[in-house]
Coordinates of C-alpha atoms and ligand atoms in Angstrom, one line a residue:
X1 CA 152.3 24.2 110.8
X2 CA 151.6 27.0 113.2
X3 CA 152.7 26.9 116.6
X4 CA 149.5 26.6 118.2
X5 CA 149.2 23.3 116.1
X6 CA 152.8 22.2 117.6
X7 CA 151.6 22.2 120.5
X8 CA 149.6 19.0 119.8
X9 CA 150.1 15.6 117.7
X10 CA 149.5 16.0 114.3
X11 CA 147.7 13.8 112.7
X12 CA 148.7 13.2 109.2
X13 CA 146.1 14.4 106.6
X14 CA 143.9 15.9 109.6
X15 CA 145.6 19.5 110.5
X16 CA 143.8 21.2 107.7
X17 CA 145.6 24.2 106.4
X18 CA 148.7 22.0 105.2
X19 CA 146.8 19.4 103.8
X20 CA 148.8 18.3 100.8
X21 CA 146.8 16.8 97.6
X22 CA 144.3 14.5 99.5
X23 CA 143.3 11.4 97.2
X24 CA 140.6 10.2 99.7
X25 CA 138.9 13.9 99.2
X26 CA 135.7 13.6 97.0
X27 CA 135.9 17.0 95.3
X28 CA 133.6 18.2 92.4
X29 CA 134.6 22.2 92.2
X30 CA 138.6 23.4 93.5
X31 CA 139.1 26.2 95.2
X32 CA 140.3 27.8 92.1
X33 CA 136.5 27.4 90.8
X34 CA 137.5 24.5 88.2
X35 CA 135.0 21.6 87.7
X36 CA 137.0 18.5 87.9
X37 CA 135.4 14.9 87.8
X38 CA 135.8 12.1 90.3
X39 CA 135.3 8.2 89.3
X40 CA 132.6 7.1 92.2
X41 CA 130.4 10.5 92.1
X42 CA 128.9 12.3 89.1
X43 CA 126.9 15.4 89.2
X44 CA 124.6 16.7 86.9
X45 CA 123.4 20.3 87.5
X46 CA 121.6 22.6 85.4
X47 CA 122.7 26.2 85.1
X48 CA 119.5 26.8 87.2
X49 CA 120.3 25.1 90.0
X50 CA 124.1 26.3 89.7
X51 CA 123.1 30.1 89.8
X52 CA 120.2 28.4 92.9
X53 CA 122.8 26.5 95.0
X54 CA 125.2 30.1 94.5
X55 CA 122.0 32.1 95.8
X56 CA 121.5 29.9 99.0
X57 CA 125.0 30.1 99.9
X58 CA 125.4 34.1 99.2
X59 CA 121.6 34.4 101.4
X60 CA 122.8 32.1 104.5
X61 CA 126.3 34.0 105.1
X62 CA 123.9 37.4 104.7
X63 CA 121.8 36.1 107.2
X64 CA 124.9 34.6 109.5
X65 CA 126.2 38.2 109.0
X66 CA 123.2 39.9 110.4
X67 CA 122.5 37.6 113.4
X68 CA 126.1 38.5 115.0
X69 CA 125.9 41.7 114.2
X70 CA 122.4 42.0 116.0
X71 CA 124.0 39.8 118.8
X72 CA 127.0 42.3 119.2
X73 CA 124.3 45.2 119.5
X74 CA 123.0 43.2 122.5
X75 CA 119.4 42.1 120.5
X76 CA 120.7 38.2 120.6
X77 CA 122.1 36.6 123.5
X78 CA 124.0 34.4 121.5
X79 CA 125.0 33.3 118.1
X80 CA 126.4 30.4 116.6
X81 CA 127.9 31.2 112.8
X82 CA 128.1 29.2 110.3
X83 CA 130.6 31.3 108.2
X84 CA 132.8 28.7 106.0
X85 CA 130.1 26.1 106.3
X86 CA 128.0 26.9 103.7
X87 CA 128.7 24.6 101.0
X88 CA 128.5 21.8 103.5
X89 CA 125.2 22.8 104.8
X90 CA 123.2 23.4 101.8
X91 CA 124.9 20.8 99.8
X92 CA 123.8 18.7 102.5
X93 CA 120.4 20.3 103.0
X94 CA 119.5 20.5 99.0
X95 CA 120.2 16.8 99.0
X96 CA 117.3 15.8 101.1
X97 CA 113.9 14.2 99.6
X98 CA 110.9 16.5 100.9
X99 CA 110.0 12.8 103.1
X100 CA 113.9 12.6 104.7
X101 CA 113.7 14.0 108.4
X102 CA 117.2 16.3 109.1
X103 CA 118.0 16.5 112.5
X104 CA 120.3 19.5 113.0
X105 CA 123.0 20.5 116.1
X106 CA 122.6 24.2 117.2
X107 CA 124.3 25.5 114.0
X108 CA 122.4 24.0 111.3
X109 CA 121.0 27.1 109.7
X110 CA 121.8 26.1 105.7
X111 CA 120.3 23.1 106.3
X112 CA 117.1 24.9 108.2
X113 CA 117.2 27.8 105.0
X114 CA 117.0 24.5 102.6
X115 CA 114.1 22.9 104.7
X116 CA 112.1 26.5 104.2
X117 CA 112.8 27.7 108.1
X118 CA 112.4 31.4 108.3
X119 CA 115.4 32.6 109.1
X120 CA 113.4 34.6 112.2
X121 CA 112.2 31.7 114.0
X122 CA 115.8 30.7 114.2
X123 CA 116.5 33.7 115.8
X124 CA 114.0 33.8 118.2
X125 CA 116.0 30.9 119.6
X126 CA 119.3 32.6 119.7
X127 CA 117.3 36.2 121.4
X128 CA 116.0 33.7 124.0
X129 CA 112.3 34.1 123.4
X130 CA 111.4 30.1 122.6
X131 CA 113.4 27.0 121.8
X132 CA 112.7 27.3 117.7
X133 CA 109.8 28.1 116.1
X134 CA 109.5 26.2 113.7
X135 CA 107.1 23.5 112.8
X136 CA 109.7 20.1 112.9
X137 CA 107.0 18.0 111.4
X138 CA 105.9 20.5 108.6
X139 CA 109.3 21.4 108.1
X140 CA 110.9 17.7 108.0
X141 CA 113.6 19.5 110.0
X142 CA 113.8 19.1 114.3
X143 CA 114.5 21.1 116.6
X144 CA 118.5 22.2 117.2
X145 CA 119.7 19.9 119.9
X146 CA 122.5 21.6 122.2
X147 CA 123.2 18.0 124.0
X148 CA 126.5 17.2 121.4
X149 CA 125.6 14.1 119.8
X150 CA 122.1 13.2 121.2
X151 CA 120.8 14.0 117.8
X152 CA 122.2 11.1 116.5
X153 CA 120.1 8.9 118.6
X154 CA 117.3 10.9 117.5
X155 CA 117.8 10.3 114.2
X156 CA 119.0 6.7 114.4
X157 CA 115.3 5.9 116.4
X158 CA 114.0 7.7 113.9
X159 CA 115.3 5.4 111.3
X160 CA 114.2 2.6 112.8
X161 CA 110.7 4.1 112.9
X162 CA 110.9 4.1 108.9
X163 CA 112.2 1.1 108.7
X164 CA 109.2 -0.2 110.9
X165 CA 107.1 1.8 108.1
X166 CA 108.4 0.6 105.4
X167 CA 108.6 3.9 104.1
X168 CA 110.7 5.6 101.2
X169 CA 112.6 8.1 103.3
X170 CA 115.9 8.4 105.6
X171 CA 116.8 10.6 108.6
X172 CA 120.1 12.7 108.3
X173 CA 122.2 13.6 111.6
X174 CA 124.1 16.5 111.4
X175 CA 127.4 16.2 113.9
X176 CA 130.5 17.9 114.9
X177 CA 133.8 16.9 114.4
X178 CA 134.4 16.9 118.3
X179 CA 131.1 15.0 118.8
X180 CA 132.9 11.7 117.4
X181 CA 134.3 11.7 121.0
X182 CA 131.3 11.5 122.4
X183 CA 129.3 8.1 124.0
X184 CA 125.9 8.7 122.6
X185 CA 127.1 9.0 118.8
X186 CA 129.2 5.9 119.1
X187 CA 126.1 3.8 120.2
X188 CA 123.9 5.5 117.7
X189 CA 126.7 4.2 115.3
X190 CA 126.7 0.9 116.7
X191 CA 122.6 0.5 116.8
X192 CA 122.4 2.3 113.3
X193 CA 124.8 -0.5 111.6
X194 CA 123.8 -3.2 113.2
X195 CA 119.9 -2.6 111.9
X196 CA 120.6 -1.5 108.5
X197 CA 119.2 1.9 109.3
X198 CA 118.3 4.4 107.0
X199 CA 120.4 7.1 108.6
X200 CA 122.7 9.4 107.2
X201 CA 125.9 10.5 109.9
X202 CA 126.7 13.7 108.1
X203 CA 129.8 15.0 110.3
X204 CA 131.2 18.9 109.5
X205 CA 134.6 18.7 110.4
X206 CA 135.4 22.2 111.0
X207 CA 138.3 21.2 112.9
X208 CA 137.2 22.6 116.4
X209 CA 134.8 21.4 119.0
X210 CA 135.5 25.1 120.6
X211 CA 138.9 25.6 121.4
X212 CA 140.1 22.0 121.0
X213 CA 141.5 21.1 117.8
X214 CA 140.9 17.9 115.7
X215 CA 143.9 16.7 116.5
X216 CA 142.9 15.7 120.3
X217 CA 139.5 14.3 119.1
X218 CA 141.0 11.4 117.3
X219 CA 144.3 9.6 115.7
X220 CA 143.1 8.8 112.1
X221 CA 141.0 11.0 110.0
X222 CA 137.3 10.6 111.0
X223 CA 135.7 9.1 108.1
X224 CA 137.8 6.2 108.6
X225 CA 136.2 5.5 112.0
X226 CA 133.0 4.5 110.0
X227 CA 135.1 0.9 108.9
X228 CA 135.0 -0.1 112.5
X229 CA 131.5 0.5 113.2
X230 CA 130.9 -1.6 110.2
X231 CA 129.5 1.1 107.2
X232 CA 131.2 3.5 104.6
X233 CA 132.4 6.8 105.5
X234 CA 133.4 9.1 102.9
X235 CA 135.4 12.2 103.2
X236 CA 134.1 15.3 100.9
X237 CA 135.4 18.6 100.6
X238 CA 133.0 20.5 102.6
X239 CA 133.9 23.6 101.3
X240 CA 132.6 22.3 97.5
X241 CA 128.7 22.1 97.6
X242 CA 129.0 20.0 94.3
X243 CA 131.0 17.5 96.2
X244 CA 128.7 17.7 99.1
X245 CA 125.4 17.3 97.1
X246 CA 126.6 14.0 95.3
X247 CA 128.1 12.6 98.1
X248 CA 125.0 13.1 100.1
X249 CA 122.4 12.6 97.4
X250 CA 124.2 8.9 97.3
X251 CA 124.2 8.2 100.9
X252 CA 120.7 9.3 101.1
X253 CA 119.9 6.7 98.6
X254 CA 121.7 4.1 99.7
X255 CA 119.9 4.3 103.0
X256 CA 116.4 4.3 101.5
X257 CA 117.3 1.4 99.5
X258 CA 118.3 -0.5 103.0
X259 CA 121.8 -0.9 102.7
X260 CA 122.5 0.9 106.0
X261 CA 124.0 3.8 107.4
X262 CA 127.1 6.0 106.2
X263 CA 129.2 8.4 107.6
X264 CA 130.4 11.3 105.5
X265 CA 132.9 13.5 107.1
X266 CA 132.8 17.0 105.5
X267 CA 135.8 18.5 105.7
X268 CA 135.9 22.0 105.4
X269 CA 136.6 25.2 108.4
X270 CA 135.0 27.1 111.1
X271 CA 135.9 30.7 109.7
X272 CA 134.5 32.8 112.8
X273 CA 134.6 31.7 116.4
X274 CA 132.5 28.8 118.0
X275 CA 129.3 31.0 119.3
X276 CA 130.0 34.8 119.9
X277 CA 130.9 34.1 123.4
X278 CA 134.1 32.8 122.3
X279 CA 137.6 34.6 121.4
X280 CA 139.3 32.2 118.8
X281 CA 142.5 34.4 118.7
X282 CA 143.4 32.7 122.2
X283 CA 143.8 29.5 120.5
X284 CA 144.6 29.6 116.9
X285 CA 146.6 32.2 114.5
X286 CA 145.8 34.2 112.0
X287 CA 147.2 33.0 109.2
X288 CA 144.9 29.7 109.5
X289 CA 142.0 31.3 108.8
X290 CA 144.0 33.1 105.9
X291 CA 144.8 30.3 104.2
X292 CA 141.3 29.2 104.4
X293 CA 139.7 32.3 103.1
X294 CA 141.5 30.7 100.0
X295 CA 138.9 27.9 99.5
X296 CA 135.8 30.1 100.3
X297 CA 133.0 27.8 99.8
X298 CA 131.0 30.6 97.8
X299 CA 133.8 32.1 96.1
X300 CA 134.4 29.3 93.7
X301 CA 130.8 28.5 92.8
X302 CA 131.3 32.7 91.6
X303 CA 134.3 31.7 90.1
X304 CA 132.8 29.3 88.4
X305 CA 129.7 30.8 87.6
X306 CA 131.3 33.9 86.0
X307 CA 133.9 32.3 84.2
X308 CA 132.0 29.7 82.7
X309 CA 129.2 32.5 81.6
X310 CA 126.6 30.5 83.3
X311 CA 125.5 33.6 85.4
X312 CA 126.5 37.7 84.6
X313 CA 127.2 41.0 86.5
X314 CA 123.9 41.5 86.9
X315 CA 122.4 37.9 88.7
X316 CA 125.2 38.4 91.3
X317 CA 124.2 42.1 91.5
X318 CA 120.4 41.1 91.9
X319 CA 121.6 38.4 94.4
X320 CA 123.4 40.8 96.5
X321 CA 119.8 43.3 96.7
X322 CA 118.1 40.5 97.9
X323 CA 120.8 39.8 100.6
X324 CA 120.2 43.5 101.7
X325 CA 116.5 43.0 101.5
X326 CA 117.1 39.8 103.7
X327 CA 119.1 41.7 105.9
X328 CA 116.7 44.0 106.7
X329 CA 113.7 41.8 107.4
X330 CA 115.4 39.7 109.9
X331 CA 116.8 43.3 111.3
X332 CA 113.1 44.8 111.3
X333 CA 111.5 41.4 112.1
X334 CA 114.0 41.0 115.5
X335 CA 113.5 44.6 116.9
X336 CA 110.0 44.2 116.6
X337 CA 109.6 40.1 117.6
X338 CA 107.6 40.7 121.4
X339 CA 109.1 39.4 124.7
X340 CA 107.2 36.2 125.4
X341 CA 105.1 36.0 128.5
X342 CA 107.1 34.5 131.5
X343 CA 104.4 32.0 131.9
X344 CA 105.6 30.3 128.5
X345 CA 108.0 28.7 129.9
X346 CA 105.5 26.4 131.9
X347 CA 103.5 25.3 129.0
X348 CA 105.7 23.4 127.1
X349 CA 107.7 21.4 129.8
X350 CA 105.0 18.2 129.3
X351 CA 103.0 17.7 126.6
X352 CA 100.2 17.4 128.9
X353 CA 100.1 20.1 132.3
X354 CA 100.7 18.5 135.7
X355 CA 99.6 20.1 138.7
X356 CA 103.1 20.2 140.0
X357 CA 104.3 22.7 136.7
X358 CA 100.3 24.2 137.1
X359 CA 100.8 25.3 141.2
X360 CA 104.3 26.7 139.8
X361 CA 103.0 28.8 137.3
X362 CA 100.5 30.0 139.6
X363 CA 103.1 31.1 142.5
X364 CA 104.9 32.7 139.3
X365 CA 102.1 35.0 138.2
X366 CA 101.5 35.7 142.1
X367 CA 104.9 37.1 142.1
X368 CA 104.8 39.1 139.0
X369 CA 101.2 41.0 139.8
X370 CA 103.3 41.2 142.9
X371 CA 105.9 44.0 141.0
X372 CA 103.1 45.2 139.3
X373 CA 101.3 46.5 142.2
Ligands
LIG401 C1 126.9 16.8 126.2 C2 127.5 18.2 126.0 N1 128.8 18.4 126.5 C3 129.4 19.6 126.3 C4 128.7 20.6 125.7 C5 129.4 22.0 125.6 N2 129.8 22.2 124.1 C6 129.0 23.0 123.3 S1 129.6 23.1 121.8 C7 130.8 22.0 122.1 C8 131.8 21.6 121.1 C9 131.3 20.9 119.9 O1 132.2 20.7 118.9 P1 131.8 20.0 117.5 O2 131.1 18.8 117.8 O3 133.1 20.0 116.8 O4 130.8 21.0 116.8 P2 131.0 22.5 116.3 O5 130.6 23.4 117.5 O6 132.4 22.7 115.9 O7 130.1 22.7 115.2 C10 130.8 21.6 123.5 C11 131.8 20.8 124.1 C12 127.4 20.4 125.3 N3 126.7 21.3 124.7 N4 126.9 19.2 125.4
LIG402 MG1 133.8 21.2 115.3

């Protein structure tokens, strides 16, 4: 127990580096790399898709890498990383049917790299040139949403819409731990159960909504919440994307089947600070994150991988060139992405132009061709 952690109440089974052996903790792959079994979720993966789920994980960090550093050189206003979500995130995302709909927070970018987002439209959110540009229909993946929580809603309407077509899909809302606190996911919990809706609630417990630990967001570990609202919650080791693909692949078919909601809480570790506006060494020590480097979500899938023989020397070596190659096309693609005109930010307020937002953009250009002059 550090003494930042003292500070607060600790909730048994919730402060996360001294977690002792956790019995409620869905885990496919340890931390050690060692493929263990568990009685209510199986898993069966081909070699393929070992050495695949390995090469998304390795890609996102690159990516995640990149993106600060280009927002510490002053190309990105901000950036929100993902580092020590990985496994959560594209065990989550790789679960998904090509007809599910994901709706994603602001730090969703597995989950986007699993739905085929380039990596460069997320950015252009982040450098402040448009709000995503991606295609959410094409993509089966919205927007980010900023507003903690009002995804859920999102999603949970959305559910109902499927419901309504009787189709053969589910919607998936990704939360934060710290979002549990907040009004709009407890009524998207409420309407979600008591319709039967085909949503997913698929909660990454990284055990900080910013600065403010888990412990001040709630008295009982979170999946247990889901029992009051009325539908299963599950807790996963969100640091094992084996664990998190099962888990979710069986909540995602429970809900197209119309048995309801569930709530899975993935437990796992924000290993960098909340966006790169924040300094996490005024609020937790060191040797948290130390202890957490020990269950690196990518270095047991290596472990495994290697050890095992499934994949040589030379896959993680080819892996590894096409991070650099990655790299350097979202490097290149950034420099070189233009500055949008200032008018854009008119055309998109209403789907259709009023002559309120039309007179504005007007007195807008007026004032630029003003500067020009
Ligand atoms: C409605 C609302 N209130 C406050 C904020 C400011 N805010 C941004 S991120 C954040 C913490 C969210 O924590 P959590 O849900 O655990 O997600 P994480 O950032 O850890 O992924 C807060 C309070 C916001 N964006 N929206
Ligand atoms: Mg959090």
């Amino acid at each position: 127990m550090t003494a930042v952690r003292e500070m607060v109440d600790p909730v048994p089974g919730a402060a996360a580096p001294h977690l002792p052996a956790q019995p409620d903790l869905v885990q496919l792959l340890t931390p050690e790399g060692e493929r263990v079994e568990h009685p209510d979720y199986s898993l069966d993966v081909t070699d393929e898709e070992l050495r695949s789920l390995y090469r998304d994980l390795a890609l996102v960090r690159r990516w995640d890498v990149e993106a600060t550093a280009l927002q510490r050189q002053g190309e990105l206003g901000i950036w929100a990383s993902l580092q020590g979500q990985e496994a959560a995130q594209i065990g989550a995302g790789r679960a998904l049917g090509e007809a599910d709909m994901a709706f994603p927070t602001y730090r969703e970018h597995g989950v986007a790299w699993t739905r085929g987002v380039d990596p460069l439209d997320v950015i252009s959110l982040f450098r402040g040139n448009d709000l995503g540009g991606w295609d959410p229909v094409a993509t089966r993946f919205n927007l980010y949403t900023v507003v903690i929580g009002a995804q859920c809603l999102h999603a949970t309407g959305y559910a109902m819409g499927i419901q309504r077509d009787t189709a053969d899909a589910a919607a998936i809302a990704f939360l934060g731990d710290g979002a549990t606190s907040q009004g709009e996911v407890n009524e998207a919990f409420i309407w979600a159960a008591t319709f039967d809706s085909p949503v997913v609630f698929f909660c990454q417990n990284n055990q900080y909504a910013i600065s403010v630990p888990i412990e001040r967001q709630s008295k009982v570990p979170l999946f247990q919440r889901a029992a009051g609202f009325g539908f299963p919650g599950v807790r996963v080791d969100g640091n094992d994307v084996l664990a998190v693909l099962a888990v979710t692949r069986a909540a995602l078919a429970r809900a197209r089947e119309g048995s309801g909601p569930t709530f899975i809480e993935a437990f796992t570790y924000r290993m960098g600070a909340h966006t790169t506006s924040d300094d996490p060494t005024r609020y937790r020590l060191a040797d948290e994150l130390e202890e957490w480097k020990l269950r690196d979500p990518i270095a047991r899938v290596k472990a495994y991988l290697s050890r095992s023989g499934k994949a040589d020397a030379e896959f993680f070596a080819g892996v590894d060139a096409e991070g650099d190659e990655l790299a350097a096309r979202i490097r290149t693609g950034t420099l070189e992405m233009p500055d949008p005109a200032g008018t854009e930010m008119f055309d998109h307020v209403y789907a259709e132009q009023t002559e309120e937002i039309a007179a504005q953009r007007a007195a807008f250009l007026a004032y630029q061709e003003g500067f020009e002059k």
